[in-house]
Amino acid sequence: MTDLTLTIGDKNLSSWSLRPWMLMTHAGIPFTEENIKLDQLYSRKILNEKSPSGLVPFLAHKMSGGDFVVWDSLAIAEHLNDLFPEKQLWPEDIKARAIARSVAAEMHSGFSALRNVWPMMFLREGLAHTTSGGVQRDIDRINDLWTMCRKSYGSGGDFLFGKFSIADAMYAPVVSRFVTYGPLDLSPEASRYRDMMFALPAMKKWGDGAKAELAAS
């Protein structure tokens, strides 16, 4: 029985849920998973009872000093970084760490056109869609960020900053969107990063979970 319980929404659709789930699963952080099916008659009541924000995801932490709940994907990631320093969820180098935090925060607060026009549909691929309304601008910026990170900080591995970090978890739903709504004109570095991320065991496991949820509905 783990002291951490992560509550998430539908795996095919809940992009914010994927971020902490991906972080914990890939980093090998033990947790209990709970699911709340969204857009049901009972969904709002359950969310209002359990989540401080009325949204998913949220992380319940049982500890001797008193149980509490952390909400918001980036706040959950930072809490996990505090709990598991040995996992090195941010780059060790101070400059790379500052850039990684900037990249993650930009994802957290930005790219609204991409998120609104291209909702995450994890199980779909090759779904042509509009790039108007600011979507192409968001794609271009993400392409530039991924390319910059891989060229400047990625020499130690295949991830944005070489080793897996919170920044990669924050962009996992974008990876999914780029598969769903592709093909896209990305740099070689960004294309390789997208393909590598989507092929990770954790992403495959999330996809299997999405398939199981849809089959059961």
Short mmCIF file of N, CA and C in Angstrom, two decimals, residues 108-212:
data_model
loop_
_atom_site.label_atom_id
_atom_site.label_comp_id
_atom_site.label_asym_id
_atom_site.label_seq_id
_atom_site.Cartn_x
_atom_site.Cartn_y
_atom_site.Cartn_z
N HIS A 108 2.92 24.73 -19.16
CA HIS A 108 1.88 24.79 -18.14
C HIS A 108 0.95 25.98 -18.37
N SER A 109 1.51 27.11 -18.79
CA SER A 109 0.72 28.34 -18.88
C SER A 109 0.35 28.75 -20.30
N GLY A 110 0.95 28.12 -21.28
CA GLY A 110 0.78 28.58 -22.65
C GLY A 110 0.17 27.55 -23.58
N PHE A 111 0.32 27.84 -24.89
CA PHE A 111 -0.14 26.96 -25.96
C PHE A 111 -1.64 26.68 -25.89
N SER A 112 -2.41 27.72 -25.57
CA SER A 112 -3.85 27.55 -25.40
C SER A 112 -4.54 27.21 -26.72
N ALA A 113 -4.04 27.74 -27.82
CA ALA A 113 -4.66 27.44 -29.12
C ALA A 113 -4.53 25.95 -29.43
N LEU A 114 -3.34 25.42 -29.24
CA LEU A 114 -3.11 24.00 -29.51
C LEU A 114 -3.99 23.14 -28.62
N ARG A 115 -4.07 23.48 -27.34
CA ARG A 115 -4.85 22.67 -26.41
C ARG A 115 -6.34 22.75 -26.71
N ASN A 116 -6.82 23.93 -27.11
CA ASN A 116 -8.26 24.10 -27.33
C ASN A 116 -8.72 23.53 -28.66
N VAL A 117 -7.92 23.72 -29.70
CA VAL A 117 -8.33 23.29 -31.04
C VAL A 117 -8.00 21.82 -31.27
N TRP A 118 -6.92 21.36 -30.65
CA TRP A 118 -6.50 19.97 -30.79
C TRP A 118 -6.61 19.25 -29.44
N PRO A 119 -7.81 18.87 -29.00
CA PRO A 119 -7.92 18.13 -27.74
C PRO A 119 -7.19 16.80 -27.83
N MET A 120 -6.68 16.34 -26.70
CA MET A 120 -5.98 15.05 -26.70
C MET A 120 -6.98 13.92 -26.95
N MET A 121 -6.68 13.11 -27.95
CA MET A 121 -7.40 11.87 -28.22
C MET A 121 -6.33 10.81 -28.39
N PHE A 122 -5.87 10.26 -27.30
CA PHE A 122 -4.63 9.48 -27.27
C PHE A 122 -4.65 8.32 -28.26
N LEU A 123 -5.78 7.73 -28.50
CA LEU A 123 -5.85 6.52 -29.31
C LEU A 123 -5.99 6.79 -30.80
N ARG A 124 -6.11 8.06 -31.19
CA ARG A 124 -6.26 8.38 -32.61
C ARG A 124 -4.90 8.75 -33.21
N GLU A 125 -4.73 8.42 -34.50
CA GLU A 125 -3.52 8.78 -35.22
C GLU A 125 -3.87 9.28 -36.61
N GLY A 126 -3.06 10.20 -37.12
CA GLY A 126 -3.22 10.67 -38.49
C GLY A 126 -4.52 11.40 -38.74
N LEU A 127 -5.03 12.12 -37.75
CA LEU A 127 -6.30 12.83 -37.87
C LEU A 127 -6.02 14.27 -38.31
N ALA A 128 -6.15 14.53 -39.60
CA ALA A 128 -5.85 15.86 -40.13
C ALA A 128 -6.78 16.90 -39.50
N HIS A 129 -6.24 18.04 -39.15
CA HIS A 129 -7.02 19.07 -38.49
C HIS A 129 -6.45 20.44 -38.83
N THR A 130 -7.23 21.47 -38.57
CA THR A 130 -6.81 22.83 -38.87
C THR A 130 -5.59 23.24 -38.05
N THR A 131 -4.77 24.07 -38.65
CA THR A 131 -3.65 24.67 -37.92
C THR A 131 -3.83 26.18 -37.84
N SER A 132 -5.06 26.64 -38.03
CA SER A 132 -5.34 28.07 -37.94
C SER A 132 -5.63 28.46 -36.50
N GLY A 133 -5.93 29.74 -36.28
CA GLY A 133 -6.30 30.21 -34.95
C GLY A 133 -5.19 30.14 -33.94
N GLY A 134 -3.94 30.24 -34.40
CA GLY A 134 -2.81 30.21 -33.49
C GLY A 134 -2.20 28.85 -33.28
N VAL A 135 -2.80 27.79 -33.82
CA VAL A 135 -2.27 26.44 -33.64
C VAL A 135 -0.89 26.30 -34.26
N GLN A 136 -0.73 26.80 -35.49
CA GLN A 136 0.58 26.67 -36.14
C GLN A 136 1.65 27.43 -35.38
N ARG A 137 1.30 28.58 -34.82
CA ARG A 137 2.26 29.33 -34.02
C ARG A 137 2.71 28.52 -32.81
N ASP A 138 1.76 27.83 -32.17
CA ASP A 138 2.12 26.98 -31.03
C ASP A 138 2.99 25.81 -31.46
N ILE A 139 2.65 25.20 -32.58
CA ILE A 139 3.46 24.09 -33.10
C ILE A 139 4.89 24.55 -33.37
N ASP A 140 5.01 25.70 -34.00
CA ASP A 140 6.35 26.21 -34.33
C ASP A 140 7.16 26.50 -33.07
N ARG A 141 6.51 27.04 -32.06
CA ARG A 141 7.22 27.34 -30.82
C ARG A 141 7.67 26.05 -30.13
N ILE A 142 6.79 25.06 -30.07
CA ILE A 142 7.17 23.78 -29.45
C ILE A 142 8.29 23.12 -30.24
N ASN A 143 8.20 23.17 -31.55
CA ASN A 143 9.27 22.63 -32.38
C ASN A 143 10.60 23.30 -32.07
N ASP A 144 10.57 24.62 -31.92
CA ASP A 144 11.80 25.36 -31.59
C ASP A 144 12.32 24.97 -30.21
N LEU A 145 11.42 24.83 -29.25
CA LEU A 145 11.83 24.46 -27.89
C LEU A 145 12.45 23.07 -27.86
N TRP A 146 11.78 22.11 -28.45
CA TRP A 146 12.32 20.76 -28.47
C TRP A 146 13.67 20.70 -29.17
N THR A 147 13.77 21.40 -30.29
CA THR A 147 15.03 21.40 -31.05
C THR A 147 16.15 22.03 -30.23
N MET A 148 15.87 23.17 -29.61
CA MET A 148 16.87 23.84 -28.79
C MET A 148 17.32 22.96 -27.63
N CYS A 149 16.36 22.35 -26.94
CA CYS A 149 16.71 21.51 -25.79
C CYS A 149 17.56 20.32 -26.20
N ARG A 150 17.18 19.66 -27.28
CA ARG A 150 17.92 18.50 -27.72
C ARG A 150 19.34 18.89 -28.17
N LYS A 151 19.47 19.99 -28.89
CA LYS A 151 20.78 20.40 -29.39
C LYS A 151 21.68 20.92 -28.27
N SER A 152 21.10 21.67 -27.34
CA SER A 152 21.92 22.35 -26.33
C SER A 152 22.10 21.56 -25.05
N TYR A 153 21.13 20.70 -24.71
CA TYR A 153 21.16 20.05 -23.40
C TYR A 153 20.92 18.54 -23.46
N GLY A 154 20.74 17.99 -24.64
CA GLY A 154 20.32 16.61 -24.74
C GLY A 154 21.41 15.58 -24.95
N SER A 155 22.66 15.95 -24.77
CA SER A 155 23.75 15.03 -25.10
C SER A 155 23.81 13.81 -24.18
N GLY A 156 23.20 13.89 -22.99
CA GLY A 156 23.30 12.79 -22.04
C GLY A 156 22.25 11.71 -22.19
N GLY A 157 21.43 11.79 -23.23
CA GLY A 157 20.39 10.79 -23.43
C GLY A 157 19.42 11.24 -24.50
N ASP A 158 18.25 10.61 -24.54
CA ASP A 158 17.29 10.86 -25.62
C ASP A 158 16.23 11.90 -25.27
N PHE A 159 16.20 12.36 -24.02
CA PHE A 159 15.14 13.26 -23.58
C PHE A 159 15.55 14.72 -23.81
N LEU A 160 14.65 15.64 -23.48
CA LEU A 160 14.91 17.05 -23.76
C LEU A 160 16.20 17.53 -23.13
N PHE A 161 16.47 17.05 -21.91
CA PHE A 161 17.69 17.44 -21.20
C PHE A 161 18.58 16.22 -20.94
N GLY A 162 18.59 15.33 -21.91
CA GLY A 162 19.40 14.12 -21.81
C GLY A 162 18.67 13.05 -21.02
N LYS A 163 18.64 13.21 -19.70
CA LYS A 163 17.91 12.29 -18.84
C LYS A 163 16.46 12.74 -18.70
N PHE A 164 15.59 11.79 -18.43
CA PHE A 164 14.17 12.08 -18.24
C PHE A 164 13.98 13.09 -17.12
N SER A 165 13.07 14.03 -17.34
CA SER A 165 12.81 15.07 -16.34
C SER A 165 11.33 15.47 -16.35
N ILE A 166 10.98 16.34 -15.43
CA ILE A 166 9.63 16.87 -15.36
C ILE A 166 9.25 17.54 -16.67
N ALA A 167 10.20 18.16 -17.34
CA ALA A 167 9.91 18.81 -18.61
C ALA A 167 9.35 17.82 -19.63
N ASP A 168 9.90 16.61 -19.67
CA ASP A 168 9.40 15.60 -20.60
C ASP A 168 7.97 15.20 -20.25
N ALA A 169 7.70 15.03 -18.97
CA ALA A 169 6.34 14.67 -18.54
C ALA A 169 5.35 15.76 -18.92
N MET A 170 5.76 17.01 -18.81
CA MET A 170 4.86 18.11 -19.14
C MET A 170 4.50 18.13 -20.62
N TYR A 171 5.39 17.64 -21.47
CA TYR A 171 5.12 17.65 -22.91
C TYR A 171 4.57 16.33 -23.43
N ALA A 172 4.35 15.35 -22.56
CA ALA A 172 3.84 14.06 -23.02
C ALA A 172 2.51 14.18 -23.77
N PRO A 173 1.54 14.99 -23.30
CA PRO A 173 0.29 15.12 -24.07
C PRO A 173 0.49 15.79 -25.43
N VAL A 174 1.49 16.66 -25.54
CA VAL A 174 1.79 17.28 -26.83
C VAL A 174 2.33 16.23 -27.79
N VAL A 175 3.16 15.34 -27.29
CA VAL A 175 3.64 14.22 -28.10
C VAL A 175 2.44 13.45 -28.66
N SER A 176 1.48 13.16 -27.80
CA SER A 176 0.28 12.46 -28.23
C SER A 176 -0.48 13.24 -29.30
N ARG A 177 -0.64 14.53 -29.08
CA ARG A 177 -1.34 15.36 -30.07
C ARG A 177 -0.61 15.38 -31.41
N PHE A 178 0.71 15.42 -31.38
CA PHE A 178 1.48 15.46 -32.62
C PHE A 178 1.36 14.14 -33.39
N VAL A 179 1.07 13.05 -32.69
CA VAL A 179 0.79 11.78 -33.35
C VAL A 179 -0.65 11.77 -33.86
N THR A 180 -1.58 12.23 -33.05
CA THR A 180 -3.00 12.22 -33.42
C THR A 180 -3.26 13.09 -34.64
N TYR A 181 -2.69 14.30 -34.66
CA TYR A 181 -3.02 15.26 -35.70
C TYR A 181 -1.93 15.42 -36.76
N GLY A 182 -0.97 14.50 -36.76
CA GLY A 182 0.10 14.57 -37.73
C GLY A 182 -0.33 14.09 -39.10
N PRO A 183 0.64 14.03 -40.05
CA PRO A 183 2.06 14.36 -39.86
C PRO A 183 2.31 15.86 -39.83
N LEU A 184 3.37 16.25 -39.11
CA LEU A 184 3.72 17.65 -38.97
C LEU A 184 5.13 17.89 -39.49
N ASP A 185 5.39 19.11 -39.86
CA ASP A 185 6.71 19.50 -40.35
C ASP A 185 7.56 19.92 -39.15
N LEU A 186 8.25 18.95 -38.57
CA LEU A 186 9.10 19.20 -37.41
C LEU A 186 10.56 19.03 -37.80
N SER A 187 11.45 19.59 -36.99
CA SER A 187 12.88 19.40 -37.21
C SER A 187 13.24 17.94 -36.98
N PRO A 188 14.36 17.48 -37.51
CA PRO A 188 14.78 16.09 -37.25
C PRO A 188 14.88 15.79 -35.75
N GLU A 189 15.40 16.76 -34.99
CA GLU A 189 15.54 16.54 -33.54
C GLU A 189 14.18 16.41 -32.88
N ALA A 190 13.24 17.28 -33.25
CA ALA A 190 11.90 17.23 -32.66
C ALA A 190 11.15 15.98 -33.09
N SER A 191 11.31 15.58 -34.33
CA SER A 191 10.65 14.36 -34.82
C SER A 191 11.14 13.13 -34.08
N ARG A 192 12.45 13.03 -33.90
CA ARG A 192 13.02 11.89 -33.18
C ARG A 192 12.55 11.88 -31.73
N TYR A 193 12.49 13.06 -31.13
CA TYR A 193 12.02 13.15 -29.74
C TYR A 193 10.57 12.70 -29.62
N ARG A 194 9.71 13.18 -30.52
CA ARG A 194 8.31 12.76 -30.51
C ARG A 194 8.20 11.24 -30.62
N ASP A 195 8.89 10.64 -31.56
CA ASP A 195 8.79 9.20 -31.78
C ASP A 195 9.33 8.42 -30.59
N MET A 196 10.43 8.88 -30.02
CA MET A 196 11.01 8.22 -28.85
C MET A 196 10.04 8.26 -27.68
N MET A 197 9.47 9.43 -27.42
CA MET A 197 8.55 9.58 -26.30
C MET A 197 7.31 8.70 -26.47
N PHE A 198 6.75 8.69 -27.67
CA PHE A 198 5.51 7.95 -27.87
C PHE A 198 5.74 6.44 -27.76
N ALA A 199 6.98 6.00 -27.98
CA ALA A 199 7.30 4.57 -27.92
C ALA A 199 7.68 4.11 -26.52
N LEU A 200 7.75 5.01 -25.55
CA LEU A 200 8.16 4.61 -24.19
C LEU A 200 7.16 3.63 -23.59
N PRO A 201 7.64 2.69 -22.77
CA PRO A 201 6.73 1.74 -22.12
C PRO A 201 5.61 2.42 -21.33
N ALA A 202 5.93 3.53 -20.67
CA ALA A 202 4.90 4.22 -19.89
C ALA A 202 3.79 4.75 -20.80
N MET A 203 4.16 5.29 -21.95
CA MET A 203 3.15 5.78 -22.89
C MET A 203 2.34 4.62 -23.46
N LYS A 204 2.98 3.51 -23.73
CA LYS A 204 2.26 2.33 -24.20
C LYS A 204 1.28 1.84 -23.14
N LYS A 205 1.71 1.87 -21.89
CA LYS A 205 0.85 1.43 -20.80
C LYS A 205 -0.36 2.36 -20.66
N TRP A 206 -0.14 3.65 -20.79
CA TRP A 206 -1.25 4.61 -20.75
C TRP A 206 -2.24 4.32 -21.89
N GLY A 207 -1.71 4.06 -23.09
CA GLY A 207 -2.56 3.74 -24.22
C GLY A 207 -3.36 2.47 -24.00
N ASP A 208 -2.73 1.46 -23.42
CA ASP A 208 -3.44 0.22 -23.11
C ASP A 208 -4.57 0.49 -22.12
N GLY A 209 -4.30 1.36 -21.15
CA GLY A 209 -5.33 1.71 -20.19
C GLY A 209 -6.49 2.45 -20.84
N ALA A 210 -6.17 3.32 -21.80
CA ALA A 210 -7.22 4.04 -22.53
C ALA A 210 -8.10 3.08 -23.33
N LYS A 211 -7.47 2.09 -23.96
CA LYS A 211 -8.23 1.10 -24.70
C LYS A 211 -9.14 0.29 -23.79
N ALA A 212 -8.62 -0.08 -22.62
CA ALA A 212 -9.42 -0.86 -21.68
C ALA A 212 -10.61 -0.06 -21.16
#
